[in-house]
Coordinates of C-alpha atoms in Angstrom, one line a residue:
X1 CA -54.4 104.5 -25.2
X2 CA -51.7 104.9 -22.7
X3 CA -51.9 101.7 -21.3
X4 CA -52.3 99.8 -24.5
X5 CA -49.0 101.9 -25.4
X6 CA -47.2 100.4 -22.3
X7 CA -49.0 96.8 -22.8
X8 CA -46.9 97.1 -26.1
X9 CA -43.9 98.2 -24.5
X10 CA -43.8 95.6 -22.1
X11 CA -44.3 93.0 -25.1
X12 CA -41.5 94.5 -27.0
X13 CA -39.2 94.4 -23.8
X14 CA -40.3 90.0 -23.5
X15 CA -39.3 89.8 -27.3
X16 CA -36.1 91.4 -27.0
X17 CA -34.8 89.5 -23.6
X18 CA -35.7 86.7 -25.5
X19 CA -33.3 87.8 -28.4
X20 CA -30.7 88.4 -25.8
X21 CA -30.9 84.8 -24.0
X22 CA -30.7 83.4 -27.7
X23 CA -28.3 86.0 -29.4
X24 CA -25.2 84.3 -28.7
X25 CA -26.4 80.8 -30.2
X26 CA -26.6 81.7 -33.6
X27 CA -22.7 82.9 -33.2
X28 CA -21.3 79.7 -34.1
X29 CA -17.9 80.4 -33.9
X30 CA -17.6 82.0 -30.7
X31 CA -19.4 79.3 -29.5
X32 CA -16.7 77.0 -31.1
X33 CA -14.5 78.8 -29.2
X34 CA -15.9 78.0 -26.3
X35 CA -16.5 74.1 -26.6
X36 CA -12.9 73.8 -27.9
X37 CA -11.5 75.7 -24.1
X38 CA -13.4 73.1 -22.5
X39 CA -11.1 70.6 -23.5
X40 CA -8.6 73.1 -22.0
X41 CA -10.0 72.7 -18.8
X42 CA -10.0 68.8 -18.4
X43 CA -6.0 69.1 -19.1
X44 CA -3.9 67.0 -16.8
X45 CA 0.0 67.6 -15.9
X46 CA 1.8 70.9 -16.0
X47 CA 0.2 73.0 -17.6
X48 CA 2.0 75.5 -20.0
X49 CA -0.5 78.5 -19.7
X50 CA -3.1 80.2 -17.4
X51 CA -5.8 80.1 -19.8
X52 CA -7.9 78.0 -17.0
X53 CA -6.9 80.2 -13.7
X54 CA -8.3 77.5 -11.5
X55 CA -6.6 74.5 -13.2
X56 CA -3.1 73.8 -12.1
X57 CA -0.9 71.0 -12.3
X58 CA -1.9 68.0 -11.5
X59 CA -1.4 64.2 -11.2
X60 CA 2.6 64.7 -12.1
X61 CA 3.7 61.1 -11.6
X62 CA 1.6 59.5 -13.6
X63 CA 3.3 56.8 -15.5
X64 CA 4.6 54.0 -17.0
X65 CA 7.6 51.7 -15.5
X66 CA 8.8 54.4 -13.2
X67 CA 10.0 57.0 -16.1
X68 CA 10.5 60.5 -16.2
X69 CA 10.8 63.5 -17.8
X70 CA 13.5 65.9 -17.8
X71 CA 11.1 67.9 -15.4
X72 CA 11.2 64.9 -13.1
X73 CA 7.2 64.6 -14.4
X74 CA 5.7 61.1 -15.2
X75 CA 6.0 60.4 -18.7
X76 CA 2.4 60.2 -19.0
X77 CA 1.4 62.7 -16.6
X78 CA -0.1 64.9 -19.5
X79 CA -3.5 64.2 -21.5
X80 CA -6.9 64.7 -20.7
X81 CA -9.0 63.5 -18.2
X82 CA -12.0 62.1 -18.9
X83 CA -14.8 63.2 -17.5
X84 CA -15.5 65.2 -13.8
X85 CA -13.1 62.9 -12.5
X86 CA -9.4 62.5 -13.0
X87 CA -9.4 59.0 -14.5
X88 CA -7.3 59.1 -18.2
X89 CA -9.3 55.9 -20.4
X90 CA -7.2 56.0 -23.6
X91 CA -10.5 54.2 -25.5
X92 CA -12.8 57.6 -25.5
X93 CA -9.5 60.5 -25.3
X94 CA -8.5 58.5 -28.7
X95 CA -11.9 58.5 -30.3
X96 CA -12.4 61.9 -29.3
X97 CA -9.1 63.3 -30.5
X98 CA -9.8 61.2 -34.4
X99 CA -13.3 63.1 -34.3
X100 CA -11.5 66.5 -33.8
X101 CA -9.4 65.3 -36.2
X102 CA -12.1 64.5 -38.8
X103 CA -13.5 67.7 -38.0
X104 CA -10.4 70.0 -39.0
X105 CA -9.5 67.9 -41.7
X106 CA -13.3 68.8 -42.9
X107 CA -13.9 72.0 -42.0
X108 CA -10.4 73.8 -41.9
X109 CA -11.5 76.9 -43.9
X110 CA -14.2 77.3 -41.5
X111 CA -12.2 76.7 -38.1
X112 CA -9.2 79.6 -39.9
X113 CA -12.1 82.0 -40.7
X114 CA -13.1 81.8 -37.3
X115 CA -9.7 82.7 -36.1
X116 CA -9.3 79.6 -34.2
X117 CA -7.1 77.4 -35.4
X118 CA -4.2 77.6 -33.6
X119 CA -6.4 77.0 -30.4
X120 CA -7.9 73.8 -32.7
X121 CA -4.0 72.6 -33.1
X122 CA -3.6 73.2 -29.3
X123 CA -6.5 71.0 -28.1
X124 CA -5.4 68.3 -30.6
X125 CA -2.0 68.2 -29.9
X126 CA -2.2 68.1 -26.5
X127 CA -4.2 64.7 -26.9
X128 CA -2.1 63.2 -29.4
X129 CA 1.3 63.9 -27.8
X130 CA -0.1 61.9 -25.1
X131 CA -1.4 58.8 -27.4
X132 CA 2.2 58.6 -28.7
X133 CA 3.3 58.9 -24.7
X134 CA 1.3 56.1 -24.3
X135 CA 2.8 54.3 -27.2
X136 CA 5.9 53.1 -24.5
X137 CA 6.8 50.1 -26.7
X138 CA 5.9 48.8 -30.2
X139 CA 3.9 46.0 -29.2
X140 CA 2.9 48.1 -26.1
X141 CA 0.4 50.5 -25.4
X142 CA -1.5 52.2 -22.2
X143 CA -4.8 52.4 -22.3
X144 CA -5.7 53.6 -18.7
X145 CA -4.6 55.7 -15.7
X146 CA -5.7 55.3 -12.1
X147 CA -8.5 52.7 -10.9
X148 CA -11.8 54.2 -12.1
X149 CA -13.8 52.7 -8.9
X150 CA -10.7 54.0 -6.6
X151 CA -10.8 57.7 -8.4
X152 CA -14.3 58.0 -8.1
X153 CA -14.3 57.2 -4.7
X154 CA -13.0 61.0 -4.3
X155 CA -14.5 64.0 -4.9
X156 CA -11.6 66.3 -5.1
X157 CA -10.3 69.3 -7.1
X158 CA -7.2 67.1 -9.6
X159 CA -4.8 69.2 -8.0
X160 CA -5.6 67.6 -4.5
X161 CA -5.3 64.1 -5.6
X162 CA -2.9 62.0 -3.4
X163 CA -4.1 58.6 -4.1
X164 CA -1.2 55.7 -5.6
X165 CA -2.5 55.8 -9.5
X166 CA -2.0 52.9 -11.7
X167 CA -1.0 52.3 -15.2
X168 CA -3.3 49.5 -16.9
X169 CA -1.7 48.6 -20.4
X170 CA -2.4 46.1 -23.3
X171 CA 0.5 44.3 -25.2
X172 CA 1.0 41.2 -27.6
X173 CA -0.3 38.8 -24.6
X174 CA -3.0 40.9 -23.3
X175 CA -4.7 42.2 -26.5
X176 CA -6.8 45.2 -27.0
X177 CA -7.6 45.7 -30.7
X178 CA -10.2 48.6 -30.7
X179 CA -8.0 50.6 -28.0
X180 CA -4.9 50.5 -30.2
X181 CA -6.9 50.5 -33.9
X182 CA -8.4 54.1 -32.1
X183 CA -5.0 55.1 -31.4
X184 CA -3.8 54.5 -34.5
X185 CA -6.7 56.2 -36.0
X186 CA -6.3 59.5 -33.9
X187 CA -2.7 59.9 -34.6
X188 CA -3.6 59.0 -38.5
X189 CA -5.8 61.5 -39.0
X190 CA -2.9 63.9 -36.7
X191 CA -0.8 63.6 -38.9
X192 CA -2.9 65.0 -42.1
X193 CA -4.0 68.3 -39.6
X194 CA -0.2 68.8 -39.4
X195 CA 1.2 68.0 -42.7
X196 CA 1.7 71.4 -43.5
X197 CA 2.3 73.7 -40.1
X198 CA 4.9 70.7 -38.6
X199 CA 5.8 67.9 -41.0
X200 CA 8.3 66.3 -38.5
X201 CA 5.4 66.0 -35.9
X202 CA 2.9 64.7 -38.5
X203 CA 5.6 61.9 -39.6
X204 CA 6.3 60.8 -36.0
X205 CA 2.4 60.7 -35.8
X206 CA 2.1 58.5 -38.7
X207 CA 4.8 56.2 -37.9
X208 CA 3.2 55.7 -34.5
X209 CA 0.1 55.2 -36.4
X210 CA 1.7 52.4 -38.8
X211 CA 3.3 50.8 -35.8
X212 CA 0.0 50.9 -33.4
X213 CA -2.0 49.2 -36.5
X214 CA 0.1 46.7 -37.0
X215 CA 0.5 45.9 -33.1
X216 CA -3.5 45.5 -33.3
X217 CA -3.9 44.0 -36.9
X218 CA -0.8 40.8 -36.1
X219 CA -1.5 39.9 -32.9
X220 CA -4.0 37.8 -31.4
X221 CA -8.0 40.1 -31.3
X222 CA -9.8 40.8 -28.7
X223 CA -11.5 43.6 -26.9
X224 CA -9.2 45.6 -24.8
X225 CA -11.5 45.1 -21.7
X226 CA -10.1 41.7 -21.8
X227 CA -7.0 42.8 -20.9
X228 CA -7.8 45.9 -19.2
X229 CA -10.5 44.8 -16.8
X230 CA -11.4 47.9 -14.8
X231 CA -12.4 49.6 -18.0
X232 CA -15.1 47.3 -18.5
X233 CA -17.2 49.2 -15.8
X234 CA -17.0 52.3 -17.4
X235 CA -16.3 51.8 -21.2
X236 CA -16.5 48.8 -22.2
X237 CA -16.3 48.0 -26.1
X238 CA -18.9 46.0 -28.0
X239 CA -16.2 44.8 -30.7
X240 CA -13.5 45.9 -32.8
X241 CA -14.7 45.2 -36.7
X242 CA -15.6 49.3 -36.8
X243 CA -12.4 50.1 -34.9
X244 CA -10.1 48.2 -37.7
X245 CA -12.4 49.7 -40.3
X246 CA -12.0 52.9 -39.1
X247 CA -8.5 52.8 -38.6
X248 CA -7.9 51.8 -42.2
X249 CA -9.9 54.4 -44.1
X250 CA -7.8 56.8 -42.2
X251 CA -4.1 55.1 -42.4
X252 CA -5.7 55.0 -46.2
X253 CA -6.4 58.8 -46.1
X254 CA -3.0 59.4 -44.8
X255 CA -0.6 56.9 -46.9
X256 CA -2.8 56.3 -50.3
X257 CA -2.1 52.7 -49.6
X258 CA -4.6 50.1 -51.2
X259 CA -4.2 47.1 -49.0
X260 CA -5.8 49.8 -46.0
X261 CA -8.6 50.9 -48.0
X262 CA -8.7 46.8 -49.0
X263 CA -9.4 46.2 -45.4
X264 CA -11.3 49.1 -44.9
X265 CA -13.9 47.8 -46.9
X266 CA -13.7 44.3 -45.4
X267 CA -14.2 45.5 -42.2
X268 CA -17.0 47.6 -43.1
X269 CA -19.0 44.9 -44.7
X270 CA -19.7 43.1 -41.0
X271 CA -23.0 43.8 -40.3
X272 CA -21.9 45.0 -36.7
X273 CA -20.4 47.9 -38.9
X274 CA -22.4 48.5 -42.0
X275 CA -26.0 48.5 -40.0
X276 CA -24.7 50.7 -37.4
X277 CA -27.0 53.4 -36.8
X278 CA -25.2 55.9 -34.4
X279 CA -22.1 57.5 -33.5
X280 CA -19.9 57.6 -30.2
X281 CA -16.8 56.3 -28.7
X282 CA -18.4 52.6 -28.8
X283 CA -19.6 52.7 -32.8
X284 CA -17.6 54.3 -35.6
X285 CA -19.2 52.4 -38.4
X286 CA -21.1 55.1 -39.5
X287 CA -18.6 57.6 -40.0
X288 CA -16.5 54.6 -42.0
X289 CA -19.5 54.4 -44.2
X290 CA -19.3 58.3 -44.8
X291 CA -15.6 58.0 -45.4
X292 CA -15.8 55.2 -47.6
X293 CA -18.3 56.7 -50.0
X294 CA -16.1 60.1 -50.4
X295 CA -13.6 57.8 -51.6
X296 CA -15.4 55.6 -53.4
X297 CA -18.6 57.3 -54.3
X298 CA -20.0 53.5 -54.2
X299 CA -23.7 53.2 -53.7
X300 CA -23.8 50.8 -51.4
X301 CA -22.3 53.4 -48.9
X302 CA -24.5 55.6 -49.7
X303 CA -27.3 53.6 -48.7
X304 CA -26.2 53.0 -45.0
X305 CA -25.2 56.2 -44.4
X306 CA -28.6 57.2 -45.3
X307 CA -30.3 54.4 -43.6
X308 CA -28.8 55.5 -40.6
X309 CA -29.4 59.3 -41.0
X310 CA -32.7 58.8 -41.7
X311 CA -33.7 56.1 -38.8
X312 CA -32.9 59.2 -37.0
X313 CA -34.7 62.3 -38.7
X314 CA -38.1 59.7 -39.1
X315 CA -37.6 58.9 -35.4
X316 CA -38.0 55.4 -36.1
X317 CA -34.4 54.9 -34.4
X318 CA -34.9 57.1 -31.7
X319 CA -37.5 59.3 -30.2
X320 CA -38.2 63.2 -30.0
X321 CA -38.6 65.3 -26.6
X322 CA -41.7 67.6 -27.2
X323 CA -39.1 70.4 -27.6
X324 CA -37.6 68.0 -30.8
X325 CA -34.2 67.0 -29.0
X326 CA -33.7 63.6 -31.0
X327 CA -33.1 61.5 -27.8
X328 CA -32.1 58.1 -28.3
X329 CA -30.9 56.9 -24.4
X330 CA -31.4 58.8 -21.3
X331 CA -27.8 58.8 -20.6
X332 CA -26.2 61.9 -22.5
X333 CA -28.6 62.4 -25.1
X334 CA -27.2 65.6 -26.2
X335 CA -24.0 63.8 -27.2
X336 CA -25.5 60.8 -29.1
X337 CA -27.6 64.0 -30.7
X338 CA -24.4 66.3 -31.4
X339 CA -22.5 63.0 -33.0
X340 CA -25.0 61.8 -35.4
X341 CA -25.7 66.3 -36.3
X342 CA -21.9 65.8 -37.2
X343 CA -22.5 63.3 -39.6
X344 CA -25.8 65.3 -41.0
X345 CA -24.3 67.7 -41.5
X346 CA -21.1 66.7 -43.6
X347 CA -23.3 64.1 -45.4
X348 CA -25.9 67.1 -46.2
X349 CA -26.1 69.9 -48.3
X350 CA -27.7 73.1 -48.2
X351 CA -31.3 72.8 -47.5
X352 CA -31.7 69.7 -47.6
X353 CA -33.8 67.7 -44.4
X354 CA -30.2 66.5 -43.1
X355 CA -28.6 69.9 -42.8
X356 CA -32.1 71.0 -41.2
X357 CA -31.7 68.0 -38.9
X358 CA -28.1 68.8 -37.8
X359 CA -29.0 72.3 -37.2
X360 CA -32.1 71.6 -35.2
X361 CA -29.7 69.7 -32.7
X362 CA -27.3 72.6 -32.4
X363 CA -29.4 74.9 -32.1
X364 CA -31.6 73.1 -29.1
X365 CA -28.6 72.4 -27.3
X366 CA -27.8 76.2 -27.9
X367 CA -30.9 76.7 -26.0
X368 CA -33.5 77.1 -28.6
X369 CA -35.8 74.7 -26.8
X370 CA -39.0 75.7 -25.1
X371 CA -37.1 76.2 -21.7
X372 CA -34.6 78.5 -23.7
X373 CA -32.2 76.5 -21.8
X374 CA -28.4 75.9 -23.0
X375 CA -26.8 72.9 -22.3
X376 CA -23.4 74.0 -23.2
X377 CA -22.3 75.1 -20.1
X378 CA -21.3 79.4 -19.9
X379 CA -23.4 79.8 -22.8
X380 CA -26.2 82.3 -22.9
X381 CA -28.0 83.8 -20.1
X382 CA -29.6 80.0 -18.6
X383 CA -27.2 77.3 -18.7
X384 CA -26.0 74.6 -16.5
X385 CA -24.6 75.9 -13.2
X386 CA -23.3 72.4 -11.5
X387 CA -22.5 70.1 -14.1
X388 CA -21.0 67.0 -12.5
X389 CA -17.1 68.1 -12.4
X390 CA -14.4 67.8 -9.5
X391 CA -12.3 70.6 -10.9
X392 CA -15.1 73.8 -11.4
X393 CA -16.9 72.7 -8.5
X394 CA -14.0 73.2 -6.5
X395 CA -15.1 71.4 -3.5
X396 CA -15.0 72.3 0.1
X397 CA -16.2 69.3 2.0
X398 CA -17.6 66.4 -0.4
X399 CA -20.2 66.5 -3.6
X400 CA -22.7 69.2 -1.5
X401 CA -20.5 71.7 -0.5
X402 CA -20.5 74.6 -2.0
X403 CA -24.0 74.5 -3.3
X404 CA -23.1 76.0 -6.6
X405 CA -19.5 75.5 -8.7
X406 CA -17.3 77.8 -7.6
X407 CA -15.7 78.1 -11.6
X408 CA -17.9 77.9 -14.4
X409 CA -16.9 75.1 -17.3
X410 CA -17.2 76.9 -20.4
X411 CA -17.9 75.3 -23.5
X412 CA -18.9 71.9 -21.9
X413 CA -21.9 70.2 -23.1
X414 CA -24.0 68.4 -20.0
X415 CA -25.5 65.0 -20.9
X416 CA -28.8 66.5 -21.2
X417 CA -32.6 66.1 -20.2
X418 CA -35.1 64.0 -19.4
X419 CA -37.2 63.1 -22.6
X420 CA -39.7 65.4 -21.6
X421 CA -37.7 68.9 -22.1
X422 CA -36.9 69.0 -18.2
X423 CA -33.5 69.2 -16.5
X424 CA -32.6 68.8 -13.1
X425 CA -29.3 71.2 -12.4
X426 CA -28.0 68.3 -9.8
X427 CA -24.3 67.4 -9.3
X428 CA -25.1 64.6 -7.7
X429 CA -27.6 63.6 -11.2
X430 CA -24.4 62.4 -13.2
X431 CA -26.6 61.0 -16.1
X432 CA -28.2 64.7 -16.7
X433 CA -24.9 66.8 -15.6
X434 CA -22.1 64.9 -16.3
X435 CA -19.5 66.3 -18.9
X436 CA -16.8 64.3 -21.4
X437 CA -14.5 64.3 -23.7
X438 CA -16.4 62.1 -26.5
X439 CA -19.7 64.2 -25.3
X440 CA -17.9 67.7 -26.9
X441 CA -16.2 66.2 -29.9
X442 CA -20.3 66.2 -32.2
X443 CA -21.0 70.1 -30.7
X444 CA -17.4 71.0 -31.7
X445 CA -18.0 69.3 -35.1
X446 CA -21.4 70.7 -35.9
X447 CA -20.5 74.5 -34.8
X448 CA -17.4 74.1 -37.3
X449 CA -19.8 72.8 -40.0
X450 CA -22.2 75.4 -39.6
X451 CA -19.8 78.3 -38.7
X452 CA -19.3 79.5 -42.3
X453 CA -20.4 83.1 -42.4
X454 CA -20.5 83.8 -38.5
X455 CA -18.1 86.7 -37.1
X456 CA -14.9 85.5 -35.8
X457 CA -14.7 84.2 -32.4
X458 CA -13.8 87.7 -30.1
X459 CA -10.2 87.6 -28.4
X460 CA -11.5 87.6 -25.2
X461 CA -10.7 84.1 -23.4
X462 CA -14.3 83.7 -21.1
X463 CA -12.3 81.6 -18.3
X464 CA -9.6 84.4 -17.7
X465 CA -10.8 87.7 -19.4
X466 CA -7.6 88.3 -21.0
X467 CA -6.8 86.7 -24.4
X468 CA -6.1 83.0 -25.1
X469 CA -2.5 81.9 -24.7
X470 CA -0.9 81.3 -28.1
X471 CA 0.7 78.0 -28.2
X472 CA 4.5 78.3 -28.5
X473 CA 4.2 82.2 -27.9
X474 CA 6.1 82.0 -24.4
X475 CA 4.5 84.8 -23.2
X476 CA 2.3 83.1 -20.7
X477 CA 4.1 82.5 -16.9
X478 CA 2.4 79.3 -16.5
X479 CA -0.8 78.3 -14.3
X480 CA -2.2 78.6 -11.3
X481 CA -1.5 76.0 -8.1
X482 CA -5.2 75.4 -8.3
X483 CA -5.3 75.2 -4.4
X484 CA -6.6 78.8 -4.1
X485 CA -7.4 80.1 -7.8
X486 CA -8.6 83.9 -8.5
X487 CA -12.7 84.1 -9.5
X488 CA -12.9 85.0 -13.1
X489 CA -16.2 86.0 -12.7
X490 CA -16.3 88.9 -14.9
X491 CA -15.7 87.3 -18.2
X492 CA -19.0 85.7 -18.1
X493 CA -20.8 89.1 -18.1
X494 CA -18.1 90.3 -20.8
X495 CA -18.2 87.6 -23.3
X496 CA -22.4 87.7 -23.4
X497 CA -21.9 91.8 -24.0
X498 CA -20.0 91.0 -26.6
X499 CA -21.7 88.3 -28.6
X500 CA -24.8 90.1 -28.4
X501 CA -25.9 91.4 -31.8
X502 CA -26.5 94.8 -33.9
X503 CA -30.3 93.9 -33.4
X504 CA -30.7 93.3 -30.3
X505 CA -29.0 96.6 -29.0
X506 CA -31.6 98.3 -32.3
X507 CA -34.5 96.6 -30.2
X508 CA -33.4 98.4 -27.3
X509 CA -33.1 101.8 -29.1
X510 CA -36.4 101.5 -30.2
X511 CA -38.1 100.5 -26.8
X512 CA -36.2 103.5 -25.1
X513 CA -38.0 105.6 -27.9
X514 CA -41.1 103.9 -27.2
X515 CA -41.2 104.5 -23.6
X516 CA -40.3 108.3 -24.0
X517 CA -43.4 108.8 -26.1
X518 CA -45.3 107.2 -24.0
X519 CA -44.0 109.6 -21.3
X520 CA -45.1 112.7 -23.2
X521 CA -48.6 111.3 -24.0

């Protein structure tokens, strides 16, 4: 009897560590909280907080015909870098800032409840002041800083970079309509998240808006690779119908104008657009399809945005891993995944197969998978430890050394695994490990959506332990130098304490109880 009393113990204590690996994932908005800080982390210039103690400033003279700031800083030494490197393409920061866009604009009351949107407003912001930075001249816009074979030739900490970094820019000669149609869509949709909390900054974000669509929409078209050559080894667009259809549903959105909803719908009607079937910096005709029926409640939208939901939840589109990841290309699955969730999920209603579908997705990349593995870096117990990033990695001597990252990313969603389950935690592996801007925007999107009903996101800030800076508070005394940053170990251990719930600490009572009556048999 005794040892089928401790048999059951010992089955009781595998249950709840299972809870515990798991407990945080069905948190949503702490976890939104966390994939919104990542974007916090890939910040480039000086930086006005501490909230990443191992980021510091960085790359101050980037810019654009040898101006300055008042701070003697390149005018365009702010914005995000893209990936683990330090390379700025203004292609995927602008799609990614028009998703978090779309996102708030959706799911505001969700993103307040959660207590989180002034940190929302802060990761926006940051990306669209430096669209408009980009936006040097009327017919003039940069899409790219620093060489992205040159950067990648170094595998430094941003902070160390010393290398000469070039601006690459298209203009009325050298055309790039997608580029500027995705900046004008990012700084549309800007300016409806701050109509209310800063009209002046939502105006100047629509006028930029106006002036970047027109730049694109009257001059000569072409895809910006054209112009901007070096992007074509990294991100180079398949056409601009979905970017000019995208832009105008949301200039429409903003300004109530007909002729952009007129064009909108021209646009759309390309088959390059309406037949997409996925979502990511590259293809936004999906999402244009989504928009267009809210406004129109036209069938024919309808249809393709179902067509393309449904290619993915039959599988007929894409495949399933074993562990039901939908996995449509081996390079960053879990982002294609996340993207097309996003669209489930605001398509879907309660229930129904494409709410179920957009859940499944979060909550495998959560770490509800067989390998109860998270691939949102930080989060949970088993997560990725080197994700393919310069800046936590925190090098010593190249890509190998040290072994581990010396800071963990949180928030950041890895590319993913193989389409078997498996994932190799390899630096060097950057089509498993890597991290992005565009590859957060569909978790970010999906947590919102589903985060109706979680607890608010805790204070606690998991990079630093303390709380997260409030934008415009002043009370921060700015970052780190990044050369030789304080661990911030601690708040890993702290912020799992704290997301774990009521019932797992009630599973542990009652094993404790357990184990004492055993004891006394």
């Amino acid at each position: 009897m005794k040892i089928i009393s401790i048999l059951f113990i010992i089955y009781l204590i595998c249950i709840n560590n299972s809870h515990l690996v798991y407990a945080q994932s069905t948190n949503y908005c702490e976890a939104l909280k966390y994939s919104l800080l990542f974007y916090k982390a890939q910040r480039a210039g000086r930086l006005p907080d501490n909230d990443i103690p191992w980021r510091g400033n960085s790359v101050l003279k980037d810019t654009y015909n040898n101006k300055f700031d008042s701070n003697g800083d390149g005018i365009l030494s702010k914005g995000y870098f893209d990936a683990g490197d330090a390379v700025k393409f203004g292609f995927p920061m602008a799609y990614s800032m028009t998703m978090l866009g779309w996102v708030y604009v959706t799911y505001k009351d969700n993103i307040v409840n959660c207590g989180l949107d002034s940190l929302y407003k802060d990761v926006l912001k940051w990306g669209s002041d430096y669209i408009i930075a980009c936006h040097v001249e009327d017919n003039v816009f940069v899409g790219q800083i620093a060489d992205g074979d040159l950067d990648h030739s170094f595998w430094v900490a941003p902070e160390n970079l010393t290398y000469v970094r070039d601006s690459f820019a298209i203009d009325s000669s050298k055309t790039g309509t997608d580029l500027a149609m995705e900046a004008a869509a990012a700084l549309s949709v800007t300016s409806m998240v701050f109509s209310s909390s800063d009209p002046t900054y939502s105006s100047n974000c629509l006028d930029h808006s106006k002036k970047l669509y027109n730049f694109a929409i009257n001059n000569p078209k072409n895809v910006y690779q054209s112009s901007i050559s070096n992007a074509g080894s990294f991100y180079s667009s398949g056409g601009y119908n979905d970017e000019i259809a995208w832009a105008s549903v949301w200039l429409y959105k903003a300004t109530n104008q007909q002729n952009y909803l007129d064009t909108a719908k021209t646009y759309f009607s390309y088959n390059d657009v309406q037949y997409a079937k996925e979502l990511s910096w590259d293809q936004k005709g999906v999402p244009t399809g989504l928009l267009l029926l809210q406004i129109t409640n036209d069938a024919s939208y309808k249809s393709r945005v179902e067509e393309a939901l449904n290619s993915w939840i039959s599988g007929s589109y894409v495949t399933f891993t074993p562990g039901g990841l939908a996995y449509l290309r081996q390079w960053g699955p879990c982002r294609y995944a996340m993207s097309m969730a996003l669209v489930a999920a605001v398509y879907g209603k309660s229930g129904d197969d494409y709410t179920k579908f957009a859940k499944s997705q979060l909550n495998y990349v959560l770490g509800d998978n067989p390998k109860k593995f998270s691939f949102v870096v930080g989060w949970g117990t088993n997560y990725p430890k080197n994700p393919h990033h310069r800046a936590s990695h925190h090098p010593t001597d190249g890509i190998k050394n040290p072994a581990v990252n010396t800071y963990v990313l949180y928030g950041a969603l890895v590319g993913g695994p193989k389409n078997d389950d498996v994932y190799d935690d390899n630096r060097e592996d950057y089509v498993q490990s890597e991290v992005a801007l565009d590859y957060n925007v569909g978790l970010v999107g999906t947590l919102a959506a589903f985060s109706a009903g979680s607890e608010p996101a805790s204070k606690t800030n998991p990079y630093s332990g303390g709380p997260i800076t409030n934008p415009g508070s002043g009370s921060n005394s700015g970052p780190n130098t990044g050369s030789n940053p304080d661990s911030n170990s601690d708040s890993d251990s702290d912020s799992i304490n704290a997301s774990i719930s009521i019932r797992g600490y009630s599973s542990l009572l009652l094993i404790i109880y357990l184990i004492i009556n055993v004891l006394l048999l």
